[in-house]
């Protein structure tokens, strides 16, 4: 499907995709920011505000930063829920914290790193204070692993590891993708 374009030497043919992927990959397994939206903001700054200008975010209703980013993208018509994302797009999740179980809110955000041929989306995000790799596959929503490959990560704590609850998989919380304008992954 949508994987990073490679030239004949195995290098990214799209320099912007490569820049995004190299930037987010450089933070994996590191403590980067206090939460997921801090991580996205740090990457955004490192990439010269490709996702948003901090001044564009509206926190006036006491909402969190992930929700404010989602609202900005929604206002600009850049939220997609039907098609696969592109490398570098933002990925949004709803209701990943207990306080939002009765009212749907965007509570988590990451950055798309790759899309595999089986439609598994690999994303980088800050989870529990550490930048890590996550996976989501909407074609296999109730499956964690297929033949030893993770297709859906656990994005919230499950009651027990011995009997995992598949309602805890990332696919159950996916809210959509924040599409970055232009073919090259940078804002217009």
C-alpha positions in Angstrom: 0.0 0.0 0.0 1.5 3.3 1.1 5.1 2.7 2.1 8.0 5.1 2.0 9.1 5.6 -1.7 12.6 4.2 -2.2 14.9 4.9 -5.1 17.2 2.3 -6.7 19.7 2.6 -3.9 17.1 1.9 -1.2 16.9 5.5 -0.1 13.8 7.6 0.4 12.8 9.2 -2.9 10.7 11.8 -1.1 13.0 13.9 1.0 10.2 15.2 3.2 9.0 11.7 4.1 12.6 10.8 4.9 13.0 13.9 7.1 9.8 13.2 9.0 10.6 9.5 9.5 14.2 10.2 10.5 13.1 12.8 13.0 10.5 10.7 14.7 12.7 7.6 14.7 15.4 9.5 16.4 13.2 9.8 19.5 12.1 6.2 19.9 12.8 4.8 23.4 13.5 8.2 24.8 11.7 10.3 27.3 10.5 13.2 25.1 8.0 15.6 26.5 5.5 14.9 29.3 2.9 13.4 27.1 1.8 12.6 23.5 1.0 16.1 22.5 4.3 17.4 23.8 6.1 14.8 21.7 4.1 16.0 18.6 4.9 19.6 19.4 8.6 18.9 19.8 8.7 17.1 16.4 6.6 20.0 14.9 9.2 22.5 16.1 12.1 20.4 14.9 10.5 20.3 11.5 9.8 24.0 11.3 6.1 23.9 12.2 5.0 21.5 9.4 1.9 20.5 11.4 0.6 23.7 13.0 1.6 27.0 14.5 1.2 26.8 18.3 -0.7 30.2 18.1 -3.4 28.5 15.9 -4.4 26.2 18.7 -7.6 27.1 20.7 -7.6 26.0 24.3 -10.5 28.4 25.2 -12.9 25.6 26.3 -10.4 24.0 28.7 -9.6 21.2 26.2 -6.4 19.3 26.0 -3.7 19.9 23.4 -4.5 16.7 21.4 -8.1 17.9 21.1 -7.0 21.4 20.2 -4.8 20.0 17.3 -7.7 17.8 16.1 -10.1 20.7 16.2 -7.7 22.9 14.1 -7.4 20.1 11.5 -11.1 19.5 11.5 -11.8 23.3 11.0 -9.4 23.2 8.1 -11.0 20.1 6.5 -7.9 18.0 7.1 -9.4 15.1 9.1 -9.8 11.8 7.3 -11.6 8.8 8.7 -12.1 6.8 5.5 -8.8 6.5 3.6 -5.4 5.4 4.8 -3.0 8.1 6.0 0.2 9.1 4.4 3.6 8.9 6.1 4.0 11.9 8.4 0.2 12.4 8.9 -1.0 12.8 12.5 -3.1 10.0 14.0 -5.7 10.7 16.6 -7.3 8.5 19.2 -10.4 9.2 21.4 -11.4 8.2 24.9 -8.1 6.7 26.0 -8.4 8.0 29.5 -11.0 7.2 32.1 -12.3 10.7 32.5 -13.6 10.7 28.9 -15.6 7.4 28.8 -18.9 9.3 29.0 -18.1 12.1 26.6 -16.1 11.4 23.5 -12.9 13.5 23.3 -9.6 13.3 21.5 -7.1 12.2 24.1 -4.1 10.8 22.2 -2.0 11.7 19.2 0.9 10.3 17.3 2.7 10.6 13.9 2.4 8.0 11.1 5.7 6.3 10.4 4.7 3.7 7.8 1.8 1.9 6.2 2.4 -1.8 5.4 1.0 -3.8 2.6 -1.5 -5.4 5.0 -2.8 -1.9 5.9 -1.1 -2.0 9.3 -0.3 1.6 10.2 2.9 2.1 12.2 2.9 5.3 14.3 5.2 6.9 16.8 3.8 8.3 20.0 4.6 9.1 23.6 3.0 6.5 25.8 3.5 6.6 29.6 6.3 9.1 29.3 8.4 7.3 26.6 8.4 7.6 22.8 7.4 4.2 21.4 6.1 2.5 18.3 2.4 1.7 18.0 0.3 -0.2 15.4 -3.3 0.0 14.2 -5.0 -2.1 11.5 -8.7 -1.3 10.8 -9.1 -4.5 8.6 -8.2 -6.6 11.6 -9.7 -4.6 14.4 -10.0 -7.4 17.0 -6.6 -9.0 16.4 -3.4 -8.1 18.3 -1.0 -10.3 16.4 -1.0 -12.2 13.1 1.7 -14.8 12.7 3.8 -13.0 15.3 3.5 -9.6 13.8 1.7 -6.9 15.9 -1.1 -5.3 13.9 -2.9 -3.6 16.7 -1.2 -2.3 19.9 -2.7 -2.1 23.3 -3.2 1.6 23.7 -4.9 1.5 27.2 -4.3 -0.7 30.1 -6.2 -4.0 30.0 -7.5 -5.7 33.1 -5.1 -8.6 32.9 -2.2 -9.8 30.7 -3.3 -13.4 30.9 -6.7 -12.7 29.5 -6.3 -9.6 27.3 -9.4 -7.6 26.5 -9.4 -6.7 22.8 -11.4 -3.6 23.6 -8.0 -2.2 24.7 -6.6 -2.3 21.1 -5.7 0.9 19.3 -8.2 0.1 16.6 -11.0 0.5 19.1 -9.9 4.1 19.8 -8.9 5.4 16.4 -10.6 8.8 15.6 -8.9 9.7 12.3 -5.9 11.1 10.6 -4.7 14.7 10.3 -3.7 15.0 6.7 -0.7 17.2 6.1 -1.2 19.3 2.9 0.8 18.7 -0.3 2.3 15.6 -1.8 5.5 16.1 0.1 4.0 16.1 3.6 4.5 19.7 4.5 1.9 22.4 5.2 1.0 24.8 2.5 
